[in-house]
PDB file of C-alpha atoms in Angstrom:
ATOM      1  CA  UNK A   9     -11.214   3.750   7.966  1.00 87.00           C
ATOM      2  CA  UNK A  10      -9.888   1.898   5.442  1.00 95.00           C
ATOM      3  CA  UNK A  11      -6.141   0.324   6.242  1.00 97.00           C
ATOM      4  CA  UNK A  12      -3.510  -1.007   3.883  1.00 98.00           C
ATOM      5  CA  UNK A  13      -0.117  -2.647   4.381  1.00 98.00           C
ATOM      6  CA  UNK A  14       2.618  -3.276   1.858  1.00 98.00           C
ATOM      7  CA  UNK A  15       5.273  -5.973   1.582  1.00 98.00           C
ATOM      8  CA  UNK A  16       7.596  -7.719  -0.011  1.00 98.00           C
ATOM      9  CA  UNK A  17       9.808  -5.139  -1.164  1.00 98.00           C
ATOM     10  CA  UNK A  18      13.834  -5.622  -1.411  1.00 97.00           C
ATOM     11  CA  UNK A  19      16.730  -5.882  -2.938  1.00 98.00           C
ATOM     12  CA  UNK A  20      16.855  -8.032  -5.992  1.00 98.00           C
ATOM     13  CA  UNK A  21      19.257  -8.623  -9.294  1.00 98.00           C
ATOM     14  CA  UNK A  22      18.515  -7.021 -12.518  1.00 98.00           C
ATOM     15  CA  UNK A  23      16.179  -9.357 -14.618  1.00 98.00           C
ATOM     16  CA  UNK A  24      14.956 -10.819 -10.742  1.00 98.00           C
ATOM     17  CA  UNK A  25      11.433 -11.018  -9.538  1.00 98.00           C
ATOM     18  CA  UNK A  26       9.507  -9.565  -6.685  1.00 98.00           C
ATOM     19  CA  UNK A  27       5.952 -10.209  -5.269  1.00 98.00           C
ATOM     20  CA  UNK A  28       4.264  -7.287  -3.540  1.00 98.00           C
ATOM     21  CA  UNK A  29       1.585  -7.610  -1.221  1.00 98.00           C
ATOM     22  CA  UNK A  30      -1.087  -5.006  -0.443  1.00 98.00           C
ATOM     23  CA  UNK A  31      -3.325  -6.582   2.456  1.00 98.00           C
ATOM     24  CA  UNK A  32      -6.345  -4.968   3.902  1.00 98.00           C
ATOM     25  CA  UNK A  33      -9.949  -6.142   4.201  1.00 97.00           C
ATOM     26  CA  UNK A  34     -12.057  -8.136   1.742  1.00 96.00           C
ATOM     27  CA  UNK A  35     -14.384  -5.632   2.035  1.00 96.00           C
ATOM     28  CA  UNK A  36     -11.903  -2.874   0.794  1.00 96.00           C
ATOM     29  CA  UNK A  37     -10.725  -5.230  -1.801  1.00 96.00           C
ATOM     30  CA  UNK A  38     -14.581  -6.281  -2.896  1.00 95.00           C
ATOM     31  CA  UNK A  39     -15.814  -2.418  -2.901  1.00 95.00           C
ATOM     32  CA  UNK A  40     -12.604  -0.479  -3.932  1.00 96.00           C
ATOM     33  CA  UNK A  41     -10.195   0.008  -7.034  1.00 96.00           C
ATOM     34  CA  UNK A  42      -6.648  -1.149  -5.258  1.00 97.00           C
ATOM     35  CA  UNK A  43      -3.925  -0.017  -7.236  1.00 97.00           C
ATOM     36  CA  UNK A  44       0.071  -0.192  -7.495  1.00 98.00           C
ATOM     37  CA  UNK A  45       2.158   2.844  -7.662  1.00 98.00           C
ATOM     38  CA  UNK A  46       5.799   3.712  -7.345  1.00 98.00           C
ATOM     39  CA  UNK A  47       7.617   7.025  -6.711  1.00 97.00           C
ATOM     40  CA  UNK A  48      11.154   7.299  -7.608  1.00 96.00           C
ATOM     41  CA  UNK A  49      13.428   9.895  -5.774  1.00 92.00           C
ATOM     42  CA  UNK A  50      12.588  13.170  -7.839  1.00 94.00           C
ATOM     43  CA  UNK A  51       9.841  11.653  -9.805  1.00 96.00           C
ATOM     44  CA  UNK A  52       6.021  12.109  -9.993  1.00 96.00           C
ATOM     45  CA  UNK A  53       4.343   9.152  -7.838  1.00 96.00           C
ATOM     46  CA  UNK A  54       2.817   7.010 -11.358  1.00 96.00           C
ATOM     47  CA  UNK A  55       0.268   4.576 -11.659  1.00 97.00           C
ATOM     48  CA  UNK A  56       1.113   1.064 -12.543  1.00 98.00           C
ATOM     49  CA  UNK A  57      -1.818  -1.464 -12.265  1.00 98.00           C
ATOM     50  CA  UNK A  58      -5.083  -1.464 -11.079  1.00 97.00           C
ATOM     51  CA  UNK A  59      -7.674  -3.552 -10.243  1.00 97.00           C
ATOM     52  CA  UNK A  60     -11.187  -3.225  -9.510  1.00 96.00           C
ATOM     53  CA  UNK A  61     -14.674  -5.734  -9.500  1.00 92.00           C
ATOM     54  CA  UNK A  62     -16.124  -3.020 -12.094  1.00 89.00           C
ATOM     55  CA  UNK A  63     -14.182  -4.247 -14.653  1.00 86.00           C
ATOM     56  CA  UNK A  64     -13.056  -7.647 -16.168  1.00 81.00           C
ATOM     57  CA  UNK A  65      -9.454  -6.844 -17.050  1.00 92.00           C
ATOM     58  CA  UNK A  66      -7.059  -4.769 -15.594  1.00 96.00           C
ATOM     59  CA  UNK A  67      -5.627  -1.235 -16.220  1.00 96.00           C
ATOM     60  CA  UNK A  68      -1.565  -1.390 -16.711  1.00 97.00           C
ATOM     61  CA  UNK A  69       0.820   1.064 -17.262  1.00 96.00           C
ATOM     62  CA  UNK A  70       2.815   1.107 -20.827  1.00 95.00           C
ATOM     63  CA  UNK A  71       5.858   0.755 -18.993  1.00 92.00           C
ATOM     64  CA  UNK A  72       5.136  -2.554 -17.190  1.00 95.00           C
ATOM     65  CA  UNK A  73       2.301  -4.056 -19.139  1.00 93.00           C
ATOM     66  CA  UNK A  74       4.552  -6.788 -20.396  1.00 94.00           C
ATOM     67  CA  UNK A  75       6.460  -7.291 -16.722  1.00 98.00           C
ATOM     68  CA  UNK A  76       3.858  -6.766 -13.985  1.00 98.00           C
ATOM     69  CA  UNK A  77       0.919  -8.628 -13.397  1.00 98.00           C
ATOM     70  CA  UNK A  78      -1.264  -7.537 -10.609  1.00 98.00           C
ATOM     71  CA  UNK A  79      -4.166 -10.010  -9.202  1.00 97.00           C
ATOM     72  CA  UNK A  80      -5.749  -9.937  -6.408  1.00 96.00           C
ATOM     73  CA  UNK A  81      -7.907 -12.790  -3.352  1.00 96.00           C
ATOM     74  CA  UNK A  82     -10.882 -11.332  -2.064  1.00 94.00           C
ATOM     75  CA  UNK A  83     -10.855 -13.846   0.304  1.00 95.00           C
ATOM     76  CA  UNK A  84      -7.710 -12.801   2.021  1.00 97.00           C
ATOM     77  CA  UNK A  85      -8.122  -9.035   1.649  1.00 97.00           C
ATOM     78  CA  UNK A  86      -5.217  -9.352  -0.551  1.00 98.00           C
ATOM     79  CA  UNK A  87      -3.896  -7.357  -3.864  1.00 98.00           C
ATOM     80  CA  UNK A  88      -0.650  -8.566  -5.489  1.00 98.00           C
ATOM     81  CA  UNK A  89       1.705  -7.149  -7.842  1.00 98.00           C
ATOM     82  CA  UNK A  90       3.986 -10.120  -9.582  1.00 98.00           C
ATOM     83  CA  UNK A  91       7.071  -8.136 -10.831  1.00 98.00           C
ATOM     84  CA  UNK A  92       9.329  -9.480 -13.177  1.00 98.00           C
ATOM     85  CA  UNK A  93      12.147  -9.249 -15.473  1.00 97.00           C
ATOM     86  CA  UNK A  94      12.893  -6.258 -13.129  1.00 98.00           C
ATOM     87  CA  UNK A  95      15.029  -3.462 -14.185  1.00 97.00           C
ATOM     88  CA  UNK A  96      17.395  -0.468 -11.949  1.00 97.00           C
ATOM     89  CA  UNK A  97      15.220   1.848 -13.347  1.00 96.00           C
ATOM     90  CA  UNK A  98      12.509   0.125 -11.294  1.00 97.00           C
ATOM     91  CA  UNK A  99      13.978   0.882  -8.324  1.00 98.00           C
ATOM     92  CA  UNK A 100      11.439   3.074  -6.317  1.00 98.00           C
ATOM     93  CA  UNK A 101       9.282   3.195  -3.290  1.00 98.00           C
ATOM     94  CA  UNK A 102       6.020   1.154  -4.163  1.00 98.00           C
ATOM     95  CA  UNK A 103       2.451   2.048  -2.286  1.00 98.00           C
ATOM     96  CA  UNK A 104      -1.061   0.543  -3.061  1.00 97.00           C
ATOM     97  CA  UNK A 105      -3.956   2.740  -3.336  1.00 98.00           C
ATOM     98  CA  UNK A 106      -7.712   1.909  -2.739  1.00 97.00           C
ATOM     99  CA  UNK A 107     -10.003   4.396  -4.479  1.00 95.00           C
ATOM    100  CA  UNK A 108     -12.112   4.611  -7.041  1.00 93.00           C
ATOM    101  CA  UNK A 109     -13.423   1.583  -9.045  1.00 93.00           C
ATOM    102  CA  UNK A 110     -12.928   3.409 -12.110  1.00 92.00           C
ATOM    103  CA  UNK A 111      -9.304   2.073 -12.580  1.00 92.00           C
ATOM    104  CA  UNK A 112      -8.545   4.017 -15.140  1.00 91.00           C
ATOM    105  CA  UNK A 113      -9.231   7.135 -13.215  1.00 92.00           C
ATOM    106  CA  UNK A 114      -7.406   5.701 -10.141  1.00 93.00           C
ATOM    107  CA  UNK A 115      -4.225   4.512 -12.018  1.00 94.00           C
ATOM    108  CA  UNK A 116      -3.915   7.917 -13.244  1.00 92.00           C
ATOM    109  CA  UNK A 117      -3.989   9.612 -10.042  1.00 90.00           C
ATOM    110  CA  UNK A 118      -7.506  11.820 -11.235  1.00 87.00           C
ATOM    111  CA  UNK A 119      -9.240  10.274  -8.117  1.00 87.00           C
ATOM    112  CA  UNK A 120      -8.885  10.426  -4.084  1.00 90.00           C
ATOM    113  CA  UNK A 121      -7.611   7.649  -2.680  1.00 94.00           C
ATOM    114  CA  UNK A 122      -6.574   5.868   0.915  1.00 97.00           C
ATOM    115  CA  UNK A 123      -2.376   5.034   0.916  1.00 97.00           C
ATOM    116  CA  UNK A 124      -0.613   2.904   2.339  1.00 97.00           C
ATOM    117  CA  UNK A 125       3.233   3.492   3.787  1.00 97.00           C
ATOM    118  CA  UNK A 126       4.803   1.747   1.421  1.00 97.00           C
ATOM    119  CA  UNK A 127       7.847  -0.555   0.416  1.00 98.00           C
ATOM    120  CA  UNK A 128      11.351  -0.272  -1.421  1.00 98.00           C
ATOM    121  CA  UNK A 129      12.279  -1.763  -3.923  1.00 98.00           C
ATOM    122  CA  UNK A 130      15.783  -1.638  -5.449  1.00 98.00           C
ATOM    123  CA  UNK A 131      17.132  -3.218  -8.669  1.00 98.00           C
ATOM    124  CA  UNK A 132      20.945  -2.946  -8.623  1.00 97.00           C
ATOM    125  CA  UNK A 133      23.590  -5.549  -9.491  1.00 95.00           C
TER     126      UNK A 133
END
């Protein structure tokens, strides 16, 4: 069963920063695409980085390319997402993903994958 556990949500300033964590297993982390998502209130849950060992580099959403870096320690079982120069519109419940190491597949939602509860994040002055 694979388990994941978010963090680091909050409330922050427009133009703040935020550092999510996803922790699980190094195994999970090792053997699975882990990937960042957010779902606003009325929205579509979207993709916004993913990371896997199949690939060098990873996959990023248009929208946060420039602002969110994601990384990740084996080691610790750990997947980060670095979020800065934050704006309200980012202001959404944020869940990480393990699936497929296809990230591109992942990130876009065209694969099953294990969830984790998630964490809020607001942006508001």
């Amino acid at each position: 069963q694979v388990q994941l556990v978010e963090s680091g949500g909050g409330l922050v300033h427009p133009g703040g920063s935020l550092n999510l964590s996803c922790k699980t297993s190094a195994l999970t982390v090792l053997n699975f695409g882990i990937g960042w998502f957010r779902q606003a209130p009325g929205k579509e849950r979207e993709g916004l980085a993913c990371i896997s060992s199949m690939l060098p580099y990873p996959w990023y959403a248009d929208s946060v390319k420039d602002r969110f870096t994601i990384s990740r320690d084996i080691a610790k079982g750990t997947v980060f997402l670095q979020m800065d120069s934050l704006r309200p519109e980012d202001t959404a419940s944020y869940y990480c993903a393990a699936g497929s190491q296809d990230v591109g597949r992942l990130c876009t939602l065209r694969t099953n994958a294990y969830w984790g509860q998630g964490t809020q994040v607001t942006v508001s002055s």
